């Protein structure tokens, strides 16, 4: 990982602004993306998908390929998981956001993803970014655990450079000296990135907080800070989730949560992208 902070000027100024994904506008209004961390089973995924669709989420998230810190942890259902996401999409009409971990799975992921997520641990996987730049799919690029904003913007440039202009950036918490929570959610990244690039900027409060009760305050703060949207983890049975259960919102609480987030987003002037 480079530690350079004075990177050369962007070769391709990001001039894309808002863009469409499956009929939804990203970057003009507030986009709420919700769903489980991981596709664990058909029943779990469809249950959560039904709830978030009914409560007005604009897109469904869910990982079929998971980048886990331990190689002994569950790595995702892979192609079976993609099939479940495809069913959730047919059933709810929600566009799918799912992660591509390994470029060898690109064709499979292209079969279902409307937005391809690049996880924090892959932010500087330049061959992966270049391949995504050659696809027609929108990209959600998460900030690396220790990445500067310069490095995040330059990683986005790898996608833009190949001609794919539909890139959204995502602040998901960075590693600092603070150990009281999982990561430090750097909300100044929102105005700073928006000043520097016209790419939509989303916030992931779930992975920063690591704890359910901290997800809503950070979501409201992100909306107030002018984020173009939130990607949040929701589970029907978080106590028994395979991955990231402690930070997942209970599906039963999602509707009220979404309403409060929308209220703040509207007050912050973002407007609301509703799919109800
Ligand atoms: C995720 O979205 O489930 C995830 C693994 O996020 P991150 O790459 O930000 O850790
Ligand atoms: Mn997760």
Short mmCIF file of C-alpha atoms and ligand atoms in Angstrom, two decimals:
data_model
loop_
_atom_site.label_atom_id
_atom_site.label_comp_id
_atom_site.label_asym_id
_atom_site.label_seq_id
_atom_site.Cartn_x
_atom_site.Cartn_y
_atom_site.Cartn_z
CA UNK A 1 0.00 0.00 0.00
CA UNK A 2 1.40 3.39 -0.90
CA UNK A 3 1.83 5.94 1.83
CA UNK A 4 2.28 8.84 -0.54
CA UNK A 5 0.05 11.75 0.32
CA UNK A 6 1.07 14.13 -2.42
CA UNK A 7 -0.28 12.21 -5.35
CA UNK A 8 -0.13 13.75 -8.80
CA UNK A 9 -3.10 15.70 -9.97
CA UNK A 10 -5.98 13.59 -11.18
CA UNK A 11 -5.57 12.75 -14.82
CA UNK A 12 -9.28 12.44 -15.25
CA UNK A 13 -11.21 14.97 -13.20
CA UNK A 14 -14.37 13.26 -12.06
CA UNK A 15 -17.05 15.13 -13.89
CA UNK A 16 -19.78 12.53 -13.76
CA UNK A 17 -22.04 13.84 -11.02
CA UNK A 18 -25.28 11.94 -10.53
CA UNK A 19 -26.03 8.78 -12.48
CA UNK A 20 -28.72 6.16 -12.91
CA UNK A 21 -28.69 2.61 -11.63
CA UNK A 22 -31.65 0.51 -12.71
CA UNK A 23 -33.96 3.51 -12.75
CA UNK A 24 -32.69 4.96 -9.47
CA UNK A 25 -30.66 8.16 -9.40
CA UNK A 26 -27.50 8.09 -7.31
CA UNK A 27 -26.03 11.41 -6.28
CA UNK A 28 -29.21 13.47 -6.55
CA UNK A 29 -31.38 12.77 -3.53
CA UNK A 30 -30.66 10.27 -0.79
CA UNK A 31 -30.17 6.58 -1.56
CA UNK A 32 -30.72 4.01 1.16
CA UNK A 33 -29.11 0.63 0.44
CA UNK A 34 -29.88 -2.09 2.96
CA UNK A 35 -29.60 -5.82 3.43
CA UNK A 36 -27.64 -8.54 5.14
CA UNK A 37 -23.88 -8.56 5.37
CA UNK A 38 -23.83 -12.01 3.87
CA UNK A 39 -26.23 -14.13 1.88
CA UNK A 40 -26.57 -17.00 4.33
CA UNK A 41 -29.62 -18.80 2.99
CA UNK A 42 -32.56 -18.32 0.69
CA UNK A 43 -34.98 -17.79 3.56
CA UNK A 44 -32.77 -15.26 5.40
CA UNK A 45 -32.09 -13.22 2.28
CA UNK A 46 -35.65 -13.17 0.99
CA UNK A 47 -37.01 -12.26 4.41
CA UNK A 48 -34.68 -9.27 4.72
CA UNK A 49 -35.23 -8.31 1.08
CA UNK A 50 -38.99 -8.23 1.58
CA UNK A 51 -38.67 -6.00 4.64
CA UNK A 52 -36.25 -3.47 3.18
CA UNK A 53 -38.26 -3.32 -0.06
CA UNK A 54 -41.48 -2.70 1.84
CA UNK A 55 -39.81 0.05 3.88
CA UNK A 56 -38.57 1.92 0.85
CA UNK A 57 -34.90 0.95 0.51
CA UNK A 58 -33.65 1.82 -2.96
CA UNK A 59 -31.37 -1.21 -3.32
CA UNK A 60 -30.60 -4.54 -1.66
CA UNK A 61 -27.11 -5.33 -0.44
CA UNK A 62 -25.76 -8.80 0.29
CA UNK A 63 -22.43 -10.54 -0.10
CA UNK A 64 -22.00 -13.84 -1.88
CA UNK A 65 -18.22 -13.52 -1.81
CA UNK A 66 -16.93 -12.27 1.52
CA UNK A 67 -13.46 -10.91 2.23
CA UNK A 68 -12.92 -12.26 5.74
CA UNK A 69 -10.05 -11.35 8.02
CA UNK A 70 -9.59 -15.02 8.91
CA UNK A 71 -9.28 -17.64 6.17
CA UNK A 72 -11.13 -20.03 8.50
CA UNK A 73 -14.26 -17.84 8.60
CA UNK A 74 -17.23 -18.39 6.29
CA UNK A 75 -16.25 -17.02 2.89
CA UNK A 76 -19.75 -16.70 1.42
CA UNK A 77 -22.04 -18.97 -0.58
CA UNK A 78 -20.47 -17.94 -3.87
CA UNK A 79 -22.52 -18.83 -6.94
CA UNK A 80 -25.32 -20.24 -4.84
CA UNK A 81 -25.51 -16.88 -3.08
CA UNK A 82 -25.65 -15.03 -6.38
CA UNK A 83 -28.60 -17.23 -7.38
CA UNK A 84 -30.41 -16.26 -4.17
CA UNK A 85 -29.74 -12.58 -4.86
CA UNK A 86 -31.16 -13.02 -8.35
CA UNK A 87 -34.32 -14.46 -6.84
CA UNK A 88 -34.53 -11.57 -4.36
CA UNK A 89 -34.21 -9.13 -7.23
CA UNK A 90 -36.97 -10.81 -9.27
CA UNK A 91 -39.21 -10.91 -6.23
CA UNK A 92 -38.74 -7.36 -4.91
CA UNK A 93 -37.57 -5.45 -7.97
CA UNK A 94 -34.69 -4.05 -5.95
CA UNK A 95 -31.37 -3.58 -7.74
CA UNK A 96 -28.57 -5.64 -6.21
CA UNK A 97 -25.33 -4.42 -4.64
CA UNK A 98 -22.87 -7.26 -4.15
CA UNK A 99 -19.14 -7.55 -3.67
CA UNK A 100 -16.59 -8.84 -6.14
CA UNK A 101 -13.56 -10.11 -4.22
CA UNK A 102 -11.71 -11.92 -6.98
CA UNK A 103 -11.64 -10.88 -10.62
CA UNK A 104 -12.02 -14.56 -11.58
CA UNK A 105 -15.64 -14.35 -10.39
CA UNK A 106 -16.45 -11.29 -12.48
CA UNK A 107 -18.69 -13.02 -15.01
CA UNK A 108 -20.75 -14.68 -12.29
CA UNK A 109 -21.19 -11.40 -10.42
CA UNK A 110 -22.14 -9.58 -13.63
CA UNK A 111 -25.03 -12.02 -13.91
CA UNK A 112 -26.87 -10.38 -11.01
CA UNK A 113 -25.15 -7.21 -9.75
CA UNK A 114 -26.46 -3.78 -10.64
CA UNK A 115 -23.74 -2.29 -8.46
CA UNK A 116 -20.46 -4.10 -7.85
CA UNK A 117 -18.98 -3.41 -4.46
CA UNK A 118 -15.23 -3.23 -4.00
CA UNK A 119 -14.52 -3.89 -0.34
CA UNK A 120 -12.19 -1.88 1.85
CA UNK A 121 -9.57 -4.61 1.66
CA UNK A 122 -9.57 -4.47 -2.12
CA UNK A 123 -9.58 -0.71 -2.59
CA UNK A 124 -6.10 -0.79 -4.05
CA UNK A 125 -6.49 -3.98 -6.06
CA UNK A 126 -5.66 -2.20 -9.27
CA UNK A 127 -6.23 -5.11 -11.71
CA UNK A 128 -9.70 -5.59 -10.18
CA UNK A 129 -10.48 -1.88 -10.51
CA UNK A 130 -9.27 -1.84 -14.10
CA UNK A 131 -11.49 -4.80 -15.01
CA UNK A 132 -14.48 -3.10 -13.39
CA UNK A 133 -13.70 -0.01 -15.42
CA UNK A 134 -14.29 -2.07 -18.53
CA UNK A 135 -17.72 -3.27 -17.46
CA UNK A 136 -21.04 -1.49 -17.80
CA UNK A 137 -21.83 -1.89 -14.11
CA UNK A 138 -21.85 0.82 -11.43
CA UNK A 139 -19.14 0.45 -8.78
CA UNK A 140 -19.35 1.14 -5.05
CA UNK A 141 -15.78 1.69 -3.92
CA UNK A 142 -15.13 1.46 -0.21
CA UNK A 143 -12.34 3.36 1.45
CA UNK A 144 -9.46 1.15 2.54
CA UNK A 145 -8.91 0.62 6.25
CA UNK A 146 -5.93 2.97 6.27
CA UNK A 147 -6.42 4.81 3.00
CA UNK A 148 -6.18 8.56 2.65
CA UNK A 149 -8.77 10.38 0.59
CA UNK A 150 -6.12 10.91 -2.08
CA UNK A 151 -5.65 7.17 -2.32
CA UNK A 152 -9.40 6.58 -2.47
CA UNK A 153 -9.84 9.11 -5.27
CA UNK A 154 -6.92 7.63 -7.19
CA UNK A 155 -8.40 4.15 -6.81
CA UNK A 156 -11.64 5.50 -8.31
CA UNK A 157 -9.61 6.91 -11.17
CA UNK A 158 -8.58 3.36 -12.12
CA UNK A 159 -12.24 2.63 -12.86
CA UNK A 160 -12.99 5.99 -14.49
CA UNK A 161 -9.92 5.79 -16.68
CA UNK A 162 -11.28 2.71 -18.44
CA UNK A 163 -14.47 4.53 -19.33
CA UNK A 164 -16.80 3.47 -16.53
CA UNK A 165 -18.01 6.72 -15.01
CA UNK A 166 -20.57 5.25 -12.63
CA UNK A 167 -18.49 5.13 -9.45
CA UNK A 168 -19.71 5.95 -5.95
CA UNK A 169 -17.31 6.35 -3.05
CA UNK A 170 -18.02 4.96 0.40
CA UNK A 171 -16.65 6.02 3.78
CA UNK A 172 -16.85 2.96 6.05
CA UNK A 173 -14.54 3.90 8.90
CA UNK A 174 -10.78 3.96 9.09
CA UNK A 175 -8.22 2.58 11.49
CA UNK A 176 -6.96 5.11 14.00
CA UNK A 177 -5.38 4.88 17.45
CA UNK A 178 -8.90 4.66 18.92
CA UNK A 179 -9.92 1.15 19.97
CA UNK A 180 -13.22 1.91 21.69
CA UNK A 181 -15.11 1.07 18.53
CA UNK A 182 -14.39 -0.99 15.46
CA UNK A 183 -13.31 1.85 13.17
CA UNK A 184 -13.36 5.64 13.29
CA UNK A 185 -16.12 6.92 11.01
CA UNK A 186 -14.55 9.85 9.22
CA UNK A 187 -17.56 11.96 8.35
CA UNK A 188 -15.42 14.87 7.23
CA UNK A 189 -14.66 12.64 4.26
CA UNK A 190 -18.16 13.45 2.99
CA UNK A 191 -17.75 17.20 2.40
CA UNK A 192 -14.06 16.79 1.60
CA UNK A 193 -14.71 14.22 -1.13
CA UNK A 194 -17.67 16.14 -2.48
CA UNK A 195 -15.54 19.24 -2.76
CA UNK A 196 -12.86 17.35 -4.59
CA UNK A 197 -14.88 15.13 -6.90
CA UNK A 198 -18.43 15.09 -8.18
CA UNK A 199 -18.76 11.37 -7.51
CA UNK A 200 -21.59 10.41 -5.16
CA UNK A 201 -20.39 9.77 -1.60
CA UNK A 202 -22.07 7.14 0.55
CA UNK A 203 -21.49 6.20 4.18
CA UNK A 204 -21.49 2.72 5.71
CA UNK A 205 -22.23 3.21 9.42
CA UNK A 206 -22.42 -0.53 10.14
CA UNK A 207 -18.81 -1.55 9.68
CA UNK A 208 -17.47 1.51 11.49
CA UNK A 209 -19.72 1.12 14.53
CA UNK A 210 -19.57 -2.64 14.86
CA UNK A 211 -22.49 -2.26 17.24
CA UNK A 212 -26.17 -1.97 16.39
CA UNK A 213 -26.97 0.84 18.82
CA UNK A 214 -24.35 3.09 17.27
CA UNK A 215 -25.53 2.55 13.71
CA UNK A 216 -28.49 4.93 13.83
CA UNK A 217 -26.70 7.93 15.36
CA UNK A 218 -23.93 7.59 12.77
CA UNK A 219 -26.52 7.21 10.01
CA UNK A 220 -28.25 10.41 11.06
CA UNK A 221 -24.90 12.18 11.27
CA UNK A 222 -23.98 10.94 7.78
CA UNK A 223 -27.27 12.20 6.38
CA UNK A 224 -26.75 15.54 8.10
CA UNK A 225 -23.22 15.73 6.70
CA UNK A 226 -24.62 15.62 3.18
CA UNK A 227 -23.94 12.01 2.23
CA UNK A 228 -25.66 10.91 -0.97
CA UNK A 229 -26.77 7.73 0.74
CA UNK A 230 -26.15 5.02 3.26
CA UNK A 231 -25.38 1.33 2.93
CA UNK A 232 -26.51 -0.43 6.09
CA UNK A 233 -26.66 -4.01 7.32
CA UNK A 234 -30.01 -5.49 8.29
CA UNK A 235 -30.77 -9.04 9.43
CA UNK A 236 -33.91 -10.95 10.35
CA UNK A 237 -32.12 -12.85 13.12
CA UNK A 238 -28.93 -10.93 13.94
CA UNK A 239 -28.20 -12.95 17.08
CA UNK A 240 -27.63 -15.97 14.86
CA UNK A 241 -26.07 -14.22 11.87
CA UNK A 242 -23.00 -15.90 10.41
CA UNK A 243 -21.26 -12.59 9.86
CA UNK A 244 -21.47 -9.12 11.44
CA UNK A 245 -24.58 -9.91 13.51
CA UNK A 246 -23.78 -7.46 16.37
CA UNK A 247 -23.92 -4.49 14.00
CA UNK A 248 -26.93 -5.56 11.97
CA UNK A 249 -30.17 -3.67 12.49
CA UNK A 250 -33.12 -5.88 13.36
CA UNK A 251 -35.36 -6.16 10.32
CA UNK A 252 -38.30 -5.23 12.57
CA UNK A 253 -36.66 -1.91 13.40
CA UNK A 254 -35.69 -1.01 9.85
CA UNK A 255 -38.84 0.89 8.89
CA UNK A 256 -38.63 3.35 11.80
CA UNK A 257 -34.89 3.73 11.30
CA UNK A 258 -35.32 4.48 7.60
CA UNK A 259 -37.97 7.07 8.35
CA UNK A 260 -35.69 8.93 10.77
CA UNK A 261 -32.77 8.82 8.34
CA UNK A 262 -34.98 10.18 5.55
CA UNK A 263 -36.17 13.00 7.77
CA UNK A 264 -32.61 14.12 8.47
CA UNK A 265 -31.56 13.69 4.84
CA UNK A 266 -34.48 15.84 3.74
CA UNK A 267 -33.63 18.47 6.37
CA UNK A 268 -30.03 18.46 5.14
CA UNK A 269 -31.36 19.31 1.71
CA UNK A 270 -30.59 16.03 0.04
CA UNK A 271 -34.14 15.23 -0.94
CA UNK A 272 -35.21 11.61 -0.79
CA UNK A 273 -34.95 8.84 -3.34
CA UNK A 274 -37.90 6.67 -2.44
CA UNK A 275 -38.85 3.42 -4.01
CA UNK A 276 -42.25 2.99 -2.38
C1 LIG B 1 -19.22 -5.49 3.76
O1 LIG B 1 -19.79 -4.52 3.19
O2 LIG B 1 -19.83 -6.48 4.15
C2 LIG B 1 -17.79 -5.38 4.02
C3 LIG B 1 -17.04 -6.47 4.20
O3 LIG B 1 -17.34 -4.11 4.09
P1 LIG B 1 -15.86 -3.54 4.18
O4 LIG B 1 -15.17 -3.97 2.92
O5 LIG B 1 -16.08 -2.07 4.27
O6 LIG B 1 -15.22 -4.13 5.42
MN1 LIG B 2 -20.46 -6.90 6.86
#
